[in-house]
CSV table of C-alpha atoms in Angstrom, one decimal:
chain,number,residue,atom,x,y,z
A,627,MET,CA,0.0,0.0,0.0
A,628,ALA,CA,1.2,3.5,-0.8
A,629,ALA,CA,2.7,5.6,2.0
A,630,PRO,CA,0.3,8.2,3.5
A,631,GLN,CA,-0.2,11.2,1.2
A,632,GLU,CA,1.3,14.6,1.7
A,633,THR,CA,-0.6,17.6,3.2
A,634,PRO,CA,-3.2,18.5,0.6
A,635,ILE,CA,-3.0,21.8,-1.1
A,636,ALA,CA,-5.9,24.3,-0.6
A,637,PRO,CA,-8.9,22.7,-2.3
A,638,ARG,CA,-11.1,24.4,-4.8
A,639,MET,CA,-14.7,24.8,-3.6
A,640,ALA,CA,-18.1,25.2,-5.3
A,641,PHE,CA,-21.3,26.1,-3.4
A,642,ILE,CA,-24.3,24.4,-4.9
A,643,SER,CA,-27.6,26.1,-4.3
A,644,THR,CA,-29.8,24.9,-7.1
A,645,THR,CA,-31.2,21.5,-8.0
A,646,ASP,CA,-29.9,21.8,-11.5
A,647,ASP,CA,-26.3,22.4,-10.3
A,648,LEU,CA,-26.8,19.5,-7.9
A,649,ALA,CA,-27.9,17.2,-10.7
A,650,ASP,CA,-24.9,18.2,-12.8
A,651,MET,CA,-22.6,17.4,-10.0
A,652,LEU,CA,-24.3,14.1,-9.1
A,653,GLY,CA,-23.9,12.9,-12.7
A,654,THR,CA,-20.1,12.9,-12.2
A,655,LEU,CA,-20.1,10.7,-9.1
A,656,ALA,CA,-21.3,7.3,-10.3
A,657,ASP,CA,-18.1,6.2,-12.1
A,658,LEU,CA,-15.4,7.5,-9.7
A,659,PRO,CA,-12.8,5.1,-8.4
A,660,THR,CA,-13.7,3.1,-5.3
A,661,SER,CA,-10.4,2.0,-4.0
A,662,PRO,CA,-9.3,4.1,-2.3
A,663,PRO,CA,-12.7,5.8,-1.8
A,664,SER,CA,-13.4,9.0,-3.7
A,665,LEU,CA,-16.2,10.4,-1.6
A,666,TYR,CA,-15.6,12.0,1.8
A,667,ILE,CA,-18.7,13.5,3.4
A,668,ASP,CA,-19.7,15.7,6.4
A,669,LEU,CA,-23.1,17.0,7.3
A,670,GLU,CA,-24.0,20.1,9.3
A,671,GLY,CA,-27.3,21.4,10.7
A,672,ASN,CA,-29.0,22.9,13.7
A,673,SER,CA,-28.7,20.0,16.2
A,674,LEU,CA,-28.0,17.6,13.4
A,675,SER,CA,-30.2,14.6,14.2
A,676,ARG,CA,-33.8,13.4,14.0
A,677,ALA,CA,-34.7,16.2,16.3
A,678,GLY,CA,-32.8,18.9,14.4
A,679,THR,CA,-32.2,19.9,10.8
A,680,LEU,CA,-29.8,19.0,8.0
A,681,SER,CA,-28.7,22.3,6.4
A,682,LEU,CA,-25.5,21.5,4.5
A,683,LEU,CA,-23.6,18.6,3.0
A,684,THR,CA,-19.9,19.0,2.3
A,685,LEU,CA,-18.4,16.5,-0.2
A,686,TYR,CA,-14.7,16.1,-0.9
A,687,LEU,CA,-14.1,14.5,-4.2
A,688,THR,CA,-10.5,13.2,-4.5
A,689,ASN,CA,-10.7,12.2,-8.2
A,690,SER,CA,-12.5,15.1,-9.7
A,691,ASN,CA,-11.7,18.5,-11.2
A,692,LEU,CA,-13.5,20.0,-8.3
A,693,ASP,CA,-12.5,19.1,-4.7
A,694,ILE,CA,-15.1,20.4,-2.4
A,695,GLU,CA,-18.9,20.7,-3.0
A,696,ALA,CA,-21.0,22.3,-0.4
A,697,ALA,CA,-24.6,21.6,-1.3
A,698,GLN,CA,-27.4,23.8,0.2
A,699,SER,CA,-29.9,21.9,-2.0
A,700,ALA,CA,-29.0,18.5,-0.5
A,701,PRO,CA,-32.5,17.8,0.6
A,702,ALA,CA,-33.8,18.0,-2.9
A,703,GLY,CA,-31.3,15.5,-4.0
A,704,LEU,CA,-32.3,13.1,-1.3
A,705,GLY,CA,-35.8,12.6,-2.6
A,706,THR,CA,-37.1,10.0,-5.0
A,707,ALA,CA,-36.5,12.1,-8.1
A,708,ALA,CA,-36.9,10.6,-11.6
A,709,ALA,CA,-33.2,11.3,-12.3
A,710,PRO,CA,-31.1,8.1,-12.4
A,711,VAL,CA,-28.6,9.4,-9.9
A,712,THR,CA,-29.6,11.2,-6.7
A,713,LEU,CA,-27.8,11.8,-3.4
A,714,LYS,CA,-30.1,9.1,-2.0
A,715,THR,CA,-29.0,6.5,-4.6
A,716,ILE,CA,-25.4,7.3,-4.0
A,717,LEU,CA,-25.6,7.3,-0.2
A,718,GLU,CA,-27.5,4.0,-0.2
A,719,SER,CA,-25.3,2.3,-2.9
A,720,PRO,CA,-23.7,-0.9,-1.6
A,721,THR,CA,-20.9,-0.6,-4.1
A,722,ILE,CA,-19.9,3.1,-3.7
A,723,PRO,CA,-17.8,3.6,-0.6
A,724,LYS,CA,-18.5,6.8,1.4
A,725,VAL,CA,-16.2,8.1,4.2
A,726,PHE,CA,-17.5,9.9,7.2
A,727,PHE,CA,-16.0,10.8,10.6
A,728,ASP,CA,-18.5,9.5,13.3
A,729,VAL,CA,-21.4,8.7,11.0
A,730,ARG,CA,-24.0,8.3,13.8
A,731,ASN,CA,-25.8,11.6,13.8
A,732,ASP,CA,-25.4,12.0,10.1
A,733,SER,CA,-27.1,8.7,9.7
A,734,ASP,CA,-29.8,9.6,12.2
A,735,ALA,CA,-30.7,12.8,10.4
A,736,LEU,CA,-30.6,11.2,6.9
A,737,PHE,CA,-32.8,8.3,8.0
A,738,ALA,CA,-35.3,10.3,10.1
A,739,HIS,CA,-35.8,13.2,7.6
A,740,TYR,CA,-35.3,11.6,4.2
A,741,LYS,CA,-35.5,7.8,4.8
A,742,VAL,CA,-31.9,7.4,3.5
A,743,ALA,CA,-30.4,4.1,4.8
A,744,LEU,CA,-26.6,4.5,4.5
A,745,SER,CA,-24.6,1.7,3.0
A,746,CYS,CA,-21.0,0.9,2.2
A,747,ILE,CA,-19.7,3.4,4.8
A,748,HIS,CA,-16.2,3.8,6.1
A,749,ASP,CA,-16.1,5.5,9.5
A,750,LEU,CA,-12.7,7.1,10.3
A,751,GLN,CA,-13.6,7.3,14.0
A,752,VAL,CA,-14.0,3.5,14.2
A,753,MET,CA,-10.9,2.9,12.0
A,754,GLU,CA,-8.8,5.0,14.4
A,755,LEU,CA,-10.1,3.1,17.4
A,756,ALA,CA,-9.3,-0.2,15.9
A,757,THR,CA,-5.8,0.8,14.8
A,758,ARG,CA,-4.9,2.8,17.9
A,759,PRO,CA,-1.4,1.9,19.2
A,760,MET,CA,-1.9,0.2,22.5
A,761,THR,CA,1.0,1.9,24.3
A,762,THR,CA,1.1,3.1,27.9
A,763,GLY,CA,-1.9,5.2,28.7
A,764,ASN,CA,-3.8,4.3,25.6
A,765,SER,CA,-6.9,2.1,25.4
A,766,ARG,CA,-9.9,1.6,23.3
A,767,GLN,CA,-12.3,2.6,26.1
A,768,PHE,CA,-13.1,6.0,24.5
A,769,LEU,CA,-13.5,7.4,21.0
A,770,CYS,CA,-11.4,10.3,19.6
A,771,SER,CA,-12.7,13.6,18.2
A,772,LEU,CA,-11.7,14.6,14.7
A,773,SER,CA,-9.4,17.2,16.1
A,774,THR,CA,-7.6,14.7,18.3
A,775,CYS,CA,-7.5,12.2,15.5
A,776,ILE,CA,-5.8,14.7,13.2
A,777,ARG,CA,-3.4,15.9,15.9
A,778,ASP,CA,-2.3,12.4,16.9
A,779,ASN,CA,-2.2,10.7,13.5
A,780,ALA,CA,-1.8,13.1,10.5
A,781,PRO,CA,1.8,14.0,9.7
A,782,LEU,CA,1.2,17.7,9.6
A,783,SER,CA,3.7,20.4,10.2
A,784,SER,CA,3.1,22.6,13.2
A,785,THR,CA,2.2,25.5,10.8
A,786,ASP,CA,-0.5,23.4,9.0
A,787,LEU,CA,-1.9,22.0,12.3
A,788,ALA,CA,-2.1,25.5,13.8
A,789,ALA,CA,-3.8,26.9,10.7
A,790,TRP,CA,-6.3,24.0,10.7
A,791,THR,CA,-7.0,24.5,14.4
A,792,ALA,CA,-7.5,28.3,14.0
A,793,ILE,CA,-10.1,27.8,11.3
A,794,LYS,CA,-11.9,25.1,13.4
A,795,GLU,CA,-12.0,27.4,16.5
A,796,ALA,CA,-13.3,30.4,14.4
A,797,GLY,CA,-16.1,28.2,13.1
A,798,ASN,CA,-16.9,26.8,16.5
A,799,ALA,CA,-17.2,30.3,17.9
A,800,LEU,CA,-19.9,31.1,15.3
A,801,PHE,CA,-22.1,28.0,15.9
A,802,ASP,CA,-21.5,26.8,19.4
A,803,PRO,CA,-24.1,28.1,21.8
A,804,LYS,CA,-21.7,27.7,24.7
A,805,LYS,CA,-19.5,30.3,23.0
A,806,GLY,CA,-22.2,32.7,22.0
A,807,GLY,CA,-22.8,31.2,18.6
A,808,SER,CA,-25.8,29.6,16.9
A,809,TYR,CA,-26.2,26.7,14.6
A,810,SER,CA,-28.4,28.9,12.4
A,811,VAL,CA,-25.1,30.0,10.7
A,812,PHE,CA,-25.3,26.8,8.7
A,813,GLU,CA,-28.7,27.9,7.3
A,814,THR,CA,-27.9,31.6,6.6
A,815,ARG,CA,-27.4,32.4,2.9
A,816,PRO,CA,-25.1,33.4,1.5
A,817,LEU,CA,-22.9,31.2,3.7
A,818,ARG,CA,-20.3,33.1,5.6
A,819,THR,CA,-16.7,32.7,4.5
A,820,GLU,CA,-15.7,31.5,8.0
A,821,VAL,CA,-18.4,28.8,7.8
A,822,GLN,CA,-17.3,27.7,4.4
A,823,ASP,CA,-13.7,27.4,5.6
A,824,TYR,CA,-14.9,25.4,8.6
A,825,CYS,CA,-16.8,22.9,6.4
A,826,VAL,CA,-13.8,22.5,4.2
A,827,GLN,CA,-11.5,21.8,7.2
A,828,ASP,CA,-13.8,19.0,8.3
A,829,VAL,CA,-13.2,17.0,5.2
A,830,VAL,CA,-9.9,18.1,3.7
A,831,TYR,CA,-7.8,15.7,5.8
A,832,MET,CA,-10.2,12.8,5.6
A,833,PRO,CA,-8.4,11.1,2.7
A,834,LEU,CA,-5.1,11.3,4.5
A,835,LEU,CA,-6.6,9.8,7.6
A,836,TRP,CA,-8.3,7.0,5.6
A,837,ASP,CA,-4.9,6.2,4.0
A,838,ILE,CA,-3.1,6.1,7.3
A,839,PHE,CA,-5.7,3.9,9.1
A,840,GLU,CA,-6.2,1.6,6.1
A,841,HIS,CA,-2.4,1.1,5.9
A,842,ARG,CA,-2.4,0.0,9.6
A,843,ILE,CA,-5.4,-2.3,9.1
A,844,GLN,CA,-3.7,-4.0,6.2
A,845,LYS,CA,-0.4,-4.3,8.0
A,846,ASP,CA,-2.2,-5.9,11.0
A,847,ARG,CA,-3.9,-8.3,8.5
A,848,MET,CA,-0.6,-9.4,7.1
A,849,ASP,CA,1.1,-9.6,10.5
A,850,GLU,CA,-1.5,-12.1,11.8
A,851,ALA,CA,0.1,-15.5,12.4
A,852,GLU,CA,-2.6,-17.4,10.6
A,853,LEU,CA,-2.4,-15.2,7.6
A,854,ALA,CA,1.4,-15.8,7.5
A,855,GLN,CA,0.6,-19.5,7.3
A,856,MET,CA,-2.0,-18.8,4.6
A,857,ALA,CA,0.2,-16.5,2.5
A,858,GLU,CA,-0.4,-18.5,-0.7
A,859,GLU,CA,-4.1,-18.5,-0.1
A,860,TYR,CA,-4.1,-14.8,0.6
A,861,GLU,CA,-2.4,-14.1,-2.7
A,862,LYS,CA,-5.2,-16.0,-4.4
A,863,ASP,CA,-8.0,-14.2,-2.6
A,864,LYS,CA,-7.0,-10.7,-1.7
A,865,LYS,CA,-10.6,-9.9,-0.7
A,866,LYS,CA,-10.2,-12.0,2.4
A,867,MET,CA,-10.4,-9.7,5.4
A,868,GLY,CA,-8.3,-9.6,8.5
A,869,PHE,CA,-9.4,-9.5,12.1
A,870,TRP,CA,-9.6,-5.7,12.6
A,871,GLU,CA,-10.9,-5.2,9.1
A,872,THR,CA,-13.8,-7.4,10.0
A,873,MET,CA,-14.3,-5.8,13.4
A,874,VAL,CA,-14.4,-2.3,11.9
A,875,LYS,CA,-16.8,-3.3,9.2
A,876,GLU,CA,-19.2,-4.9,11.6
A,877,ALA,CA,-19.0,-2.0,14.1
A,878,VAL,CA,-19.8,0.6,11.4
A,879,VAL,CA,-22.8,-1.5,10.2
A,880,LEU,CA,-24.0,-1.8,13.8
A,881,ARG,CA,-23.6,1.9,14.7
A,882,ILE,CA,-25.6,2.9,11.6
A,883,SER,CA,-28.4,0.4,12.3
A,884,VAL,CA,-28.7,1.7,15.8
A,885,THR,CA,-29.4,5.2,14.5
A,886,TRP,CA,-32.5,3.8,12.8
A,887,GLU,CA,-34.0,2.7,16.1
A,888,THR,CA,-36.7,4.8,18.0
A,889,TRP,CA,-34.6,4.6,21.2
A,890,TYR,CA,-31.4,6.1,19.6
A,891,ARG,CA,-30.1,9.0,21.6
A,892,PRO,CA,-28.1,11.5,19.4
A,893,ASN,CA,-26.4,13.3,22.3
A,894,GLY,CA,-24.9,12.3,25.6
A,895,VAL,CA,-21.7,11.0,27.3
A,896,HIS,CA,-22.5,7.5,26.2
A,897,LYS,CA,-21.4,8.5,22.7
A,898,ARG,CA,-17.8,8.9,23.9
A,899,LYS,CA,-17.5,5.1,24.7
A,900,GLY,CA,-15.6,2.9,22.3
A,901,CYS,CA,-17.2,0.3,20.1
A,902,TRP,CA,-15.9,-2.7,22.0
A,903,THR,CA,-15.0,-3.6,25.6
A,904,TRP,CA,-11.8,-5.5,26.4
A,905,GLY,CA,-13.9,-8.6,27.0
A,906,GLN,CA,-15.6,-8.3,23.6
A,907,ILE,CA,-12.3,-8.0,21.9
A,908,ARG,CA,-10.9,-11.0,23.7
A,909,GLU,CA,-14.0,-13.1,22.8
A,910,ALA,CA,-13.9,-11.9,19.2
A,911,ARG,CA,-10.2,-13.0,19.0
A,912,ARG,CA,-11.2,-16.4,20.4
A,913,ARG,CA,-14.0,-16.8,17.8
A,914,TRP,CA,-11.6,-15.6,15.1
A,915,ALA,CA,-9.1,-18.3,16.1
A,916,LEU,CA,-11.8,-20.9,15.8
A,917,GLY,CA,-12.5,-19.9,12.3
A,918,PHE,CA,-15.4,-17.5,12.6
A,919,ARG,CA,-15.3,-14.7,10.0
A,920,HIS,CA,-18.4,-12.7,10.8
A,921,GLY,CA,-20.6,-12.0,13.8
A,922,LEU,CA,-17.5,-11.7,16.0
A,923,CYS,CA,-19.2,-9.6,18.7
A,924,ASP,CA,-22.6,-11.2,18.5
């Protein structure tokens, strides 16, 4: 696997505010490369969840002439339009990978408001948890925020990290009620420059993080003793998944399906907890050693 990519240059951005522009953009997405993923997504809204609103969709396209698309008209593209490609068909496609960071409230809002059932999702938060180095003081008990994830994993210069942090803090000050802001800034048009910059910063390093975590997952896969014994078989079937690759896939499917339940709570300290307890990981390891390749944490 290729080494992690360099710090991305400043992306070009287009703000989409009409359904015609949205349709034109969607027509370019169906045939994009899928390995690595081409679509990196973040949603914003006023209390983004079933109880709030979905105001803005930011899409980072890594294999397109345009890098960042911020779609105000996202709701229109989520409907059951006659067009062959809609946001709904892309988000629900089982063959087009989409990358999010902590997909839970995004999924909650999409399903509750537009009946969009996400599929083929890569969640960077879960990938980080699975590949987190188990050094002194580290554990998988709690999840990381995007800021912590970038700080601890992305090979950024101090200048790049400081610039990213400054933009994030400026955006937070505008929408965080605890800092005197309001989530209504995501619904105000034209969108303020500071808000546009904030949205870009949420997705611009996602491809870099995906590459880093995927590299670790594949290294773990090849380091497993049983795979070392099955090297010839592995070469014949490179679709065979490793332990942590399987754990991540199952955890993401589970966290999405939970957001479709009536009892899902979009906010609270419970959301800081990791996807697995130590006991669950140990039992999953035991099941893996016995030959189980799915349902490891059932």
